[in-house]
XYZ file of C-alpha atoms in Angstrom:
706
model
C 10.683 48.753 30.416
C 11.059 45.028 29.877
C 8.671 42.722 28.095
C 7.499 45.364 25.598
C 8.660 44.902 22.030
C 9.673 47.976 20.126
C 7.225 48.979 17.408
C 8.562 48.744 13.874
C 9.344 52.080 12.265
C 6.517 53.564 10.240
C 7.528 54.818 6.825
C 6.290 58.328 6.172
C 7.458 59.656 2.790
C 8.341 63.284 2.350
C 5.826 65.458 0.558
C 8.193 65.964 -2.383
C 10.941 63.715 -3.701
C 13.489 66.145 -5.073
C 15.986 63.381 -5.918
C 13.512 61.587 -8.173
C 12.583 64.910 -9.782
C 16.229 65.678 -10.554
C 16.719 62.194 -12.042
C 13.629 62.656 -14.218
C 14.967 66.046 -15.302
C 18.261 64.391 -16.253
C 16.344 61.818 -18.320
C 14.437 64.588 -20.107
C 17.646 66.530 -20.797
C 19.256 63.367 -22.155
C 16.349 62.835 -24.541
C 16.692 66.404 -25.733
C 20.479 66.597 -26.173
C 22.320 63.244 -26.154
C 22.369 61.169 -29.383
C 19.773 58.418 -29.159
C 21.203 55.811 -31.523
C 24.596 54.216 -31.998
C 24.838 55.644 -35.491
C 24.102 59.326 -36.091
C 24.019 62.277 -33.724
C 20.267 62.895 -33.475
C 18.684 63.001 -30.034
C 15.243 61.573 -29.290
C 13.768 65.084 -29.537
C 15.243 65.637 -33.006
C 14.091 62.192 -34.117
C 10.583 63.031 -32.920
C 10.526 66.247 -34.944
C 12.032 64.332 -37.854
C 9.064 61.985 -38.051
C 9.780 59.179 -35.558
C 6.356 59.204 -33.918
C 7.236 56.573 -31.284
C 9.452 59.106 -29.475
C 6.632 61.555 -28.736
C 4.964 59.327 -26.079
C 8.393 58.794 -24.467
C 9.083 62.527 -24.300
C 5.598 63.285 -22.989
C 5.712 60.546 -20.337
C 9.154 61.689 -19.141
C 8.013 65.313 -18.842
C 4.870 64.274 -16.928
C 6.949 62.002 -14.667
C 9.132 65.008 -13.837
C 6.066 67.079 -12.949
C 4.572 64.248 -10.869
C 7.806 63.692 -8.946
C 8.082 67.410 -8.218
C 4.520 67.459 -6.880
C 5.045 64.290 -4.832
C 2.542 62.162 -6.761
C 4.406 58.872 -6.449
C 1.730 56.717 -8.062
C 1.687 58.845 -11.211
C 5.488 58.954 -11.269
C 5.730 55.160 -11.116
C 3.122 54.656 -13.834
C 4.608 57.272 -16.164
C 8.268 56.274 -15.698
C 7.568 52.543 -15.940
C 5.223 53.060 -18.873
C 7.856 55.113 -20.716
C 10.404 52.286 -20.400
C 7.934 49.613 -21.503
C 6.739 51.754 -24.421
C 10.290 52.386 -25.622
C 11.178 48.701 -25.771
C 7.827 47.700 -27.259
C 8.024 50.372 -29.966
C 11.648 49.540 -30.719
C 11.015 45.820 -31.174
C 7.791 46.453 -33.097
C 9.634 48.646 -35.605
C 12.138 45.841 -36.249
C 15.417 46.386 -38.108
C 14.153 49.723 -39.479
C 14.228 51.291 -36.014
C 17.306 53.190 -34.815
C 19.399 51.122 -32.415
C 19.619 52.126 -28.792
C 22.781 54.086 -28.057
C 24.219 56.231 -25.277
C 21.190 58.527 -25.105
C 18.721 55.667 -24.980
C 20.738 53.820 -22.330
C 21.093 56.814 -20.002
C 17.450 57.844 -20.371
C 16.071 54.334 -19.819
C 18.243 53.754 -16.739
C 17.184 57.121 -15.293
C 13.508 56.351 -15.877
C 13.938 52.921 -14.282
C 15.472 54.599 -11.214
C 12.510 57.005 -11.079
C 10.123 54.049 -11.180
C 12.036 52.219 -8.402
C 12.133 55.255 -6.113
C 8.454 55.976 -6.694
C 7.297 52.475 -5.752
C 9.591 52.556 -2.714
C 7.924 55.771 -1.538
C 4.608 53.945 -1.778
C 5.813 51.344 0.753
C 7.521 48.585 -1.227
C 11.054 47.520 -0.191
C 10.144 48.838 3.261
C 10.242 52.356 1.872
C 13.972 52.275 1.128
C 14.572 53.941 -2.271
C 18.232 52.838 -2.391
C 17.371 49.148 -2.010
C 14.529 49.532 -4.500
C 16.860 51.161 -7.025
C 19.507 48.444 -6.695
C 17.019 45.583 -7.018
C 14.926 47.020 -9.845
C 17.852 48.253 -11.965
C 19.893 45.037 -11.615
C 16.821 42.849 -12.234
C 16.064 44.854 -15.382
C 19.669 44.501 -16.600
C 19.600 40.745 -15.956
C 16.324 40.452 -17.851
C 17.836 42.275 -20.844
C 21.305 40.741 -20.919
C 20.677 37.195 -19.639
C 17.048 36.112 -19.945
C 16.238 37.939 -23.172
C 19.190 36.558 -25.197
C 18.870 33.039 -23.775
C 15.129 33.103 -24.438
C 15.856 34.347 -27.931
C 18.065 31.308 -28.530
C 15.365 28.966 -27.267
C 12.870 30.581 -29.641
C 15.343 30.729 -32.557
C 15.614 26.952 -32.489
C 11.955 26.807 -33.591
C 12.403 28.823 -36.812
C 13.921 28.018 -40.178
C 16.447 30.060 -42.174
C 13.673 32.274 -43.618
C 12.258 33.136 -40.191
C 9.156 30.950 -40.497
C 7.964 28.837 -37.578
C 9.061 25.247 -38.212
C 8.380 22.896 -35.272
C 9.212 19.842 -37.382
C 12.598 21.291 -38.315
C 13.239 22.195 -34.656
C 12.481 18.627 -33.582
C 14.744 17.319 -36.344
C 17.561 19.586 -35.146
C 17.133 18.666 -31.501
C 16.823 14.902 -31.954
C 19.060 14.347 -34.980
C 21.208 11.240 -35.139
C 24.400 13.288 -35.153
C 23.297 14.787 -31.819
C 22.009 11.761 -29.886
C 23.377 8.840 -31.917
C 24.670 5.828 -29.939
C 26.810 4.296 -32.672
C 29.945 4.183 -30.509
C 28.244 1.674 -28.179
C 27.119 -0.650 -30.952
C 30.119 -0.902 -33.209
C 29.292 2.199 -35.226
C 31.632 4.954 -36.280
C 30.810 7.252 -33.394
C 28.201 8.761 -31.102
C 26.368 12.053 -31.443
C 27.828 15.290 -30.151
C 25.497 15.369 -27.123
C 26.538 11.861 -26.058
C 30.206 12.674 -26.699
C 29.964 15.870 -24.643
C 28.093 14.143 -21.805
C 30.647 11.303 -21.642
C 33.571 13.721 -21.701
C 32.015 15.980 -19.063
C 31.200 13.035 -16.787
C 34.736 11.647 -16.998
C 36.244 15.091 -16.392
C 33.798 15.797 -13.553
C 34.711 12.630 -11.673
C 38.392 12.814 -12.602
C 38.910 16.464 -11.614
C 37.068 15.859 -8.334
C 39.284 12.868 -7.535
C 42.486 14.715 -8.412
C 41.379 17.761 -6.436
C 40.515 15.604 -3.422
C 43.887 13.849 -3.490
C 45.785 17.146 -3.694
C 43.623 18.657 -0.925
C 44.216 15.674 1.365
C 47.970 15.865 0.810
C 48.073 19.597 1.561
C 45.554 19.705 4.421
C 46.445 16.438 6.134
C 50.035 15.999 5.015
C 51.813 19.026 6.415
C 52.397 22.607 5.342
C 55.537 21.806 3.352
C 53.343 20.991 0.331
C 51.178 24.102 0.626
C 53.480 26.309 -1.458
C 53.493 24.168 -4.592
C 49.746 23.568 -4.246
C 49.074 27.312 -4.144
C 51.139 27.811 -7.282
C 49.166 25.084 -9.043
C 45.909 26.647 -7.903
C 46.921 30.042 -9.295
C 48.304 28.942 -12.668
C 45.023 27.706 -14.238
C 43.357 31.011 -13.338
C 45.930 32.958 -15.340
C 46.316 30.411 -18.142
C 44.337 30.652 -21.386
C 42.087 27.557 -21.659
C 43.840 26.010 -24.664
C 47.453 26.489 -23.586
C 47.544 23.124 -21.830
C 46.321 21.528 -25.045
C 49.207 23.139 -26.933
C 51.676 21.791 -24.378
C 50.251 18.288 -24.763
C 50.582 18.531 -28.545
C 54.226 19.539 -28.158
C 54.812 16.592 -25.813
C 52.624 13.807 -27.243
C 51.705 14.840 -30.794
C 52.998 12.838 -33.773
C 56.130 14.990 -33.817
C 56.130 15.618 -30.057
C 59.120 15.410 -27.756
C 57.950 12.347 -25.800
C 56.579 10.657 -28.925
C 59.899 11.044 -30.718
C 61.855 9.834 -27.687
C 59.673 6.708 -27.339
C 60.054 5.997 -31.049
C 63.843 6.425 -30.987
C 64.549 4.493 -27.795
C 61.847 1.827 -27.584
C 60.544 1.565 -31.137
C 57.027 2.583 -30.126
C 55.489 3.890 -33.367
C 54.137 7.374 -33.603
C 50.353 7.587 -33.415
C 47.487 10.072 -33.132
C 46.121 8.762 -29.823
C 46.188 12.289 -28.383
C 43.614 13.612 -30.853
C 40.255 12.543 -29.537
C 38.667 11.665 -26.204
C 41.951 10.784 -24.393
C 43.702 14.026 -25.295
C 40.755 16.318 -24.523
C 40.159 14.497 -21.225
C 43.791 14.863 -20.165
C 43.868 18.551 -21.122
C 40.649 19.313 -19.260
C 41.776 17.409 -16.174
C 44.960 19.493 -16.068
C 42.918 22.653 -16.579
C 40.022 22.099 -14.163
C 41.456 19.909 -11.371
C 43.014 22.899 -9.535
C 39.535 24.463 -9.315
C 38.291 21.315 -7.557
C 41.393 21.400 -5.361
C 40.719 24.950 -4.199
C 37.114 24.106 -3.360
C 37.930 20.868 -1.501
C 40.947 22.413 0.229
C 38.662 25.014 1.793
C 36.023 22.415 2.679
C 38.568 20.186 4.432
C 39.840 23.156 6.416
C 36.287 23.997 7.517
C 35.568 20.559 9.034
C 35.534 20.798 12.790
C 38.332 18.585 14.204
C 36.190 17.918 17.282
C 33.989 15.520 15.309
C 36.944 13.473 14.135
C 38.443 13.477 17.637
C 35.118 12.266 19.030
C 35.196 9.304 16.655
C 38.783 8.536 17.645
C 37.809 8.713 21.314
C 35.266 5.995 20.592
C 38.214 3.899 19.293
C 37.360 4.201 15.621
C 40.240 3.363 13.302
C 41.683 5.938 10.917
C 39.880 4.262 8.011
C 36.562 4.388 9.869
C 37.020 8.047 10.831
C 37.850 8.956 7.262
C 34.998 6.977 5.693
C 32.244 7.750 8.220
C 33.102 11.296 9.350
C 35.424 13.127 6.943
C 34.049 11.991 3.581
C 30.345 12.427 4.439
C 31.035 15.997 5.604
C 32.729 16.671 2.271
C 29.615 15.649 0.361
C 28.479 19.190 -0.636
C 32.014 20.163 -1.658
C 32.436 16.967 -3.677
C 29.120 17.602 -5.414
C 30.082 21.185 -6.208
C 33.508 20.129 -7.460
C 31.930 17.558 -9.786
C 29.390 20.095 -10.999
C 32.087 22.659 -11.742
C 34.146 20.104 -13.653
C 31.088 18.896 -15.572
C 29.873 22.371 -16.549
C 33.336 23.686 -17.384
C 34.009 20.643 -19.569
C 30.730 21.141 -21.451
C 31.465 24.821 -22.057
C 35.176 24.406 -22.841
C 36.050 25.417 -26.381
C 39.822 25.884 -26.378
C 40.961 22.353 -25.564
C 38.561 20.542 -27.967
C 39.388 22.899 -30.849
C 43.028 21.828 -30.541
C 42.738 18.157 -29.556
C 39.257 16.819 -30.383
C 40.098 15.631 -33.912
C 37.122 13.553 -35.065
C 35.605 13.470 -31.576
C 32.933 16.135 -32.027
C 31.595 18.002 -28.973
C 28.831 20.557 -28.612
C 31.008 23.614 -28.043
C 32.956 23.231 -31.293
C 29.870 22.176 -33.276
C 28.063 25.325 -32.138
C 31.011 27.467 -33.165
C 31.249 25.989 -36.660
C 27.468 26.252 -37.093
C 27.804 30.012 -36.529
C 31.230 30.836 -37.953
C 31.779 27.959 -40.377
C 30.896 27.625 -44.042
C 27.468 26.158 -43.254
C 26.411 29.285 -41.266
C 23.259 27.818 -39.739
C 22.257 29.930 -36.693
C 19.141 27.788 -36.212
C 21.207 24.650 -35.789
C 23.583 26.505 -33.466
C 20.591 27.586 -31.370
C 19.289 24.001 -31.213
C 22.702 22.699 -30.118
C 22.890 25.479 -27.519
C 19.523 24.309 -26.146
C 20.920 20.774 -25.833
C 24.016 22.097 -24.062
C 21.911 24.152 -21.657
C 19.699 21.125 -20.990
C 22.681 18.954 -20.041
C 23.879 21.646 -17.644
C 20.499 21.988 -15.950
C 20.250 18.196 -15.562
C 23.636 18.232 -13.831
C 22.422 20.960 -11.451
C 19.284 18.963 -10.659
C 21.220 15.750 -9.985
C 23.620 17.634 -7.733
C 20.764 19.014 -5.648
C 19.153 15.571 -5.395
C 22.418 13.982 -4.237
C 23.146 16.612 -1.583
C 19.584 16.586 -0.303
C 18.382 18.742 2.556
C 20.727 17.393 5.214
C 22.796 19.749 7.342
C 26.571 19.715 6.932
C 27.367 22.515 9.397
C 30.325 21.707 11.658
C 31.576 25.154 12.678
C 29.594 26.955 15.354
C 30.289 29.879 17.585
C 31.907 27.649 20.201
C 35.654 27.366 20.461
C 37.300 24.395 18.819
C 40.783 23.408 19.835
C 40.947 20.013 18.183
C 43.414 18.756 15.609
C 42.402 17.137 12.306
C 42.621 13.356 12.173
C 45.543 11.748 10.374
C 44.915 9.810 7.194
C 45.363 6.026 7.142
C 48.970 5.301 6.214
C 48.226 3.328 2.990
C 45.878 6.094 1.830
C 48.446 8.742 2.668
C 51.197 7.008 0.673
C 48.870 6.460 -2.304
C 47.747 10.098 -2.252
C 51.298 11.365 -1.893
C 52.602 9.238 -4.778
C 49.774 10.274 -7.079
C 50.062 13.948 -6.101
C 53.825 13.945 -6.692
C 53.409 12.417 -10.150
C 50.561 14.783 -11.035
C 52.449 17.879 -9.882
C 55.569 16.797 -11.785
C 53.547 16.264 -14.966
C 51.834 19.641 -14.567
C 55.170 21.390 -14.096
C 56.526 19.706 -17.232
C 53.546 21.037 -19.213
C 54.133 24.559 -17.947
C 57.858 24.271 -18.609
C 57.003 23.478 -22.235
C 54.718 26.515 -22.350
C 57.323 28.880 -20.928
C 60.172 27.612 -23.111
C 58.207 26.999 -26.297
C 58.108 30.662 -27.223
C 61.861 31.112 -26.746
C 63.112 28.323 -29.005
C 62.897 27.897 -32.766
C 60.416 24.980 -32.866
C 59.886 23.038 -29.668
C 57.360 20.761 -31.380
C 59.992 19.429 -33.778
C 62.759 19.293 -31.187
C 64.658 22.328 -32.504
C 65.669 23.941 -29.194
C 67.747 26.741 -30.708
C 67.171 29.859 -28.642
C 65.478 32.687 -30.531
C 63.401 35.797 -29.882
C 61.801 35.652 -33.316
C 58.372 34.560 -32.052
C 58.248 37.251 -29.378
C 59.361 39.921 -31.836
C 56.798 38.700 -34.362
C 54.001 39.168 -31.850
C 55.360 41.958 -29.663
C 57.938 43.716 -31.818
C 58.773 47.349 -31.060
C 60.274 49.719 -33.614
C 61.524 52.889 -31.929
C 62.297 54.494 -35.296
C 58.760 54.169 -36.648
C 56.805 57.417 -36.985
C 53.364 55.807 -37.144
C 53.503 53.430 -34.164
C 56.311 51.847 -32.228
C 54.234 48.710 -31.563
C 54.847 46.784 -34.775
C 54.101 43.255 -33.536
C 50.920 41.569 -34.766
C 49.689 40.789 -31.223
C 49.725 44.299 -29.743
C 46.268 45.346 -30.965
C 44.569 42.291 -29.489
C 46.478 42.681 -26.206
C 45.565 46.364 -25.840
C 41.912 45.627 -26.658
C 41.803 42.754 -24.177
C 43.331 44.811 -21.368
C 40.943 47.676 -22.094
C 37.868 45.434 -22.097
C 38.988 43.608 -18.938
C 39.809 46.876 -17.129
C 36.320 48.235 -17.865
C 34.432 45.001 -17.194
C 36.148 44.133 -13.882
C 34.947 47.120 -11.788
C 31.471 46.905 -13.314
C 31.313 43.212 -12.414
C 32.396 43.953 -8.850
C 29.889 46.809 -8.533
C 26.885 44.846 -9.804
C 27.811 41.673 -7.921
C 28.532 43.257 -4.549
C 25.493 45.552 -4.628
C 23.368 42.489 -5.340
C 24.995 40.634 -2.443
C 24.332 43.601 -0.142
C 20.574 43.743 -0.739
C 20.307 39.928 -0.634
C 22.013 39.549 2.754
C 21.122 42.794 4.523
C 17.530 43.505 3.494
C 14.258 41.624 3.481
C 11.784 42.361 0.717
C 9.180 40.547 -1.342
C 10.833 38.502 -4.059
C 14.276 38.383 -2.420
C 14.725 34.682 -3.171
C 13.681 35.199 -6.774
C 16.154 38.068 -7.088
C 18.943 35.895 -5.680
C 18.091 33.206 -8.221
C 18.222 35.791 -11.024
C 21.719 36.858 -9.997
C 23.015 33.278 -10.015
C 21.313 31.820 -13.080
C 24.054 32.910 -15.494
C 26.449 30.574 -13.652
C 24.375 27.634 -14.908
C 24.568 28.822 -18.521
C 27.727 27.706 -20.358
C 29.780 30.411 -22.012
C 29.172 28.900 -25.438
C 25.415 29.361 -24.985
C 25.949 32.938 -23.820
C 28.009 33.702 -26.926
C 25.436 32.245 -29.313
C 22.564 33.961 -27.497
C 24.272 37.365 -27.719
C 24.812 36.878 -31.455
C 21.147 35.952 -31.977
C 19.658 38.627 -29.698
C 21.873 41.644 -30.276
C 22.403 41.458 -34.017
C 19.471 43.683 -35.051
C 17.811 46.867 -33.851
C 16.859 48.124 -31.365
C 19.548 46.287 -29.354
C 22.181 46.109 -32.078
C 25.468 45.628 -30.245
C 27.408 43.060 -32.277
C 30.687 44.229 -33.728
C 31.442 46.729 -30.960
C 33.295 46.762 -27.676
C 30.115 47.198 -25.620
C 28.890 43.664 -26.282
C 32.236 42.218 -25.093
C 32.081 44.216 -21.865
C 28.438 43.307 -21.206
C 29.169 39.634 -21.854
C 31.984 39.612 -19.295
C 30.029 41.598 -16.692
C 26.956 39.378 -16.642
C 28.913 36.146 -17.222
C 31.156 36.776 -14.196
C 28.565 38.505 -12.020
C 27.718 35.388 -9.912
C 31.308 35.311 -8.628
C 30.917 38.844 -7.268
C 27.583 37.914 -5.704
C 28.922 34.844 -3.914
C 32.102 36.647 -2.795
C 29.979 39.459 -1.373
C 27.551 37.084 0.335
C 30.418 35.165 1.939
C 32.117 38.360 3.137
C 28.917 39.941 4.457
C 28.134 36.765 6.395
C 31.209 37.524 8.530
C 30.228 41.161 9.215
C 27.852 41.684 12.113
C 24.547 43.203 11.038
C 24.562 45.408 14.146
C 27.106 47.677 12.439
C 24.490 48.545 9.829
C 21.859 48.985 12.530
C 24.123 51.313 14.507
C 24.616 53.464 11.438
C 20.855 53.582 10.839
C 20.274 54.469 14.483
C 22.497 57.501 13.950
C 20.132 58.451 11.080
C 22.552 57.631 8.301
C 20.886 56.866 4.987
C 21.262 53.494 3.307
C 23.648 55.038 0.790
C 25.832 56.501 3.525
C 25.812 53.236 5.472
C 26.750 51.333 2.336
C 29.697 53.560 1.412
C 30.959 54.451 4.891
C 30.426 51.185 6.792
C 29.844 48.193 4.523
C 32.090 48.749 1.506
C 35.277 49.478 3.527
C 34.758 46.142 5.303
C 34.233 44.397 1.956
C 37.642 45.348 0.616
C 38.930 41.747 0.346
C 35.773 40.639 -1.486
C 35.984 43.638 -3.807
C 39.596 42.950 -4.693
C 38.948 39.220 -5.100
C 36.101 39.958 -7.513
C 38.226 42.468 -9.410
C 41.059 39.966 -9.773
C 38.811 37.132 -10.911
C 36.871 39.330 -13.331
C 40.043 40.799 -14.837
C 41.854 37.484 -15.262
C 38.758 35.699 -16.553
C 38.150 38.459 -19.091
C 41.772 38.108 -20.221
C 41.574 34.338 -20.689
C 37.928 33.621 -21.638
C 37.286 32.159 -25.062
C 34.069 30.083 -25.082
C 31.703 33.089 -25.199
C 33.739 35.813 -26.868
C 34.916 33.612 -29.743
C 31.541 34.473 -31.311
C 31.644 38.185 -30.456
C 35.182 39.325 -31.309
C 35.756 41.118 -34.613
C 38.751 42.240 -36.627
C 38.456 45.697 -35.060
C 37.927 44.434 -31.522
C 39.989 41.266 -31.474
C 40.893 39.621 -28.176
C 44.028 37.822 -27.041
C 42.450 34.374 -26.804
C 40.819 34.710 -30.215
C 44.152 35.806 -31.706
C 45.871 32.749 -30.200
C 43.148 30.435 -31.535
C 43.752 31.918 -34.980
C 47.449 31.212 -34.740
C 46.738 27.617 -33.658
C 44.416 27.059 -36.616
C 47.141 28.448 -38.906
C 49.681 26.021 -37.416
C 51.792 28.798 -35.871
C 52.230 27.004 -32.546
C 55.425 28.804 -31.412
C 53.792 32.238 -31.782
C 50.679 31.029 -29.947
C 52.822 29.660 -27.103
C 54.879 32.868 -26.919
C 51.710 34.978 -26.660
C 50.308 32.629 -24.002
C 53.497 32.986 -21.961
C 53.212 36.763 -22.073
C 49.595 36.530 -20.877
C 50.533 34.178 -18.040
C 53.273 36.482 -16.717
C 51.071 39.574 -17.098
C 48.131 38.117 -15.195
C 50.308 36.391 -12.617
C 51.825 39.786 -11.807
C 48.350 41.315 -11.455
C 47.152 38.430 -9.286
C 50.158 38.481 -6.956
C 49.948 42.277 -6.629
C 46.284 42.046 -5.658
C 46.999 39.197 -3.252
C 49.718 41.272 -1.594
C 47.278 44.153 -1.171
C 44.521 41.975 0.284
C 46.589 39.586 2.388
C 44.821 36.574 3.827
C 42.700 35.895 6.866
C 44.333 33.857 9.600
C 41.966 31.892 11.786
C 42.497 29.249 14.412
C 45.346 28.829 16.829
C 48.156 31.302 17.159
C 51.580 30.630 18.525
C 51.794 32.458 21.782
C 54.292 35.331 21.685
C 57.434 34.857 23.699
C 57.868 37.718 26.137
C 61.270 38.993 27.003
C 62.253 38.686 30.635
C 60.664 41.455 32.596
C 58.396 42.328 29.658
């Protein structure tokens, strides 16, 4: 019959939820058998009998939740399971450092109880009665609350206390508004500005500069012919697989006081050696080389997404090339330009590797925070205050970006066919872009040539180009005659630890990110927008702030994680999670929702639909997230510089140590090994995924009679 709308399905829960009962039983068994704390082998049951009274309510609530789930009393199950989780955290924090830290047993039991709570509230009608969606949303929201909002909130609160733990608002105000933070001496003839002003100036210059460089390279590649696409792709890949401070090392080798170019200018033209590289100019140049390819990738995609029909319409109305470019092309690039600037600004604020090598007396927030935690002063309160300032600058940048973009629509691609061709650039603009791009690419290739050769010569910084494998053998030596270990080089331990951490963190990042993207795009539930915001908020938090917050929050019981591998993995998972979310959202936007509906019509559960229909179609997004997470975990330094230890040292931290010790050749050799390792991983993944090909195809030529 026509004209009659189908009634929405009515959710009728089963009388008994066996799945929830089995999960509650697993939680109870975990409390009885699995060690609760990180140290010691006692389970929660043994701790309860040993005198830890706070575990008795947890055990009782878990047992009652099991009975309620078996009887189908969803309200009681939700109250008991949720209450058990809340009680555990409240009792753990109330006990303070004397309480046993949460370990494997606590983690498994708390996750199981959270799943029981999610399934119980779903059976009562929330999340449209879908227990799978409820489980994904509740568990991921709880993890984000623990590993993002709790540590960041802890940092914000820590800035209000003194070294003895007493509330000190006056001291907090002094830390936040000190002259060495907000001083304006550099504008009035003084010795210098505060670290916040220095960081803001540097980030603004890098934001605008990286956006301009990225736009020029994108225009040359997109509007200048495919012959430049190959070199542009190489340049877009290299920064992803390059440790953040390697470019700074190359610049030191080229332009330092004993650098190759510096010595050549002194010998041939009498230009005296100077330290111009150490300060704002050197850090700016290093960050532009590091972050411009990110802006290029973003603007390259945005240029390719502009519908040529709009530019052709302007040309039909006899608009000149300049007018088409200024009134059609550039305005449509406004969101991409804003995002490129924001990325450059935020990445510059959070960057630690380049300033630690090149900043000299030009203090920035990232290095000041590090020395406040790891330096001789050891003032976590000051580090927390500086982290608050850094977070505030980032949030201001986000707000300004949103105000500049506004609420206008920039959509140019619709479901209609588009057979137009992009407009050509004005000839003077094309020549200017081409000349600048050629010079920039040549300079970038010189920097990478220094990196790749620096580890194979005796001392590239002093001009001694004698070939040697000493640096590689020092870091990656192998002794086949050794009985203890054949890996005798000093860098092996950090490399193995880094690969292990990255290999564990990458699939977890992909899992959490893509599951979040699935419920955001495919399901409607109360609080969906808030959940989407939760998944993306860590993108707005610089890595330096994340590192400091993890040190402050997870240094004491019950969440005592510092010093172990778990805190490194968790940091990478929740730091890189937004990339998985956005990759999943973008991929799911191209998959018709009717495929999910067809699966549901055939009475497939949400879990079956997810694993049999959705995930196979998300293979490119999954692999892209895995690649990014793995490479970023291998090269990250701003967050983990605070978390790495002698036992769990990471590659980037090892290289930073060699730089501080003046062992530049060994640091460059290690960086070269990392670049080749990650480039191989990236190219292998790219070969597996392939690339989507949209737009016109060349018509196949049929053989006669074919």
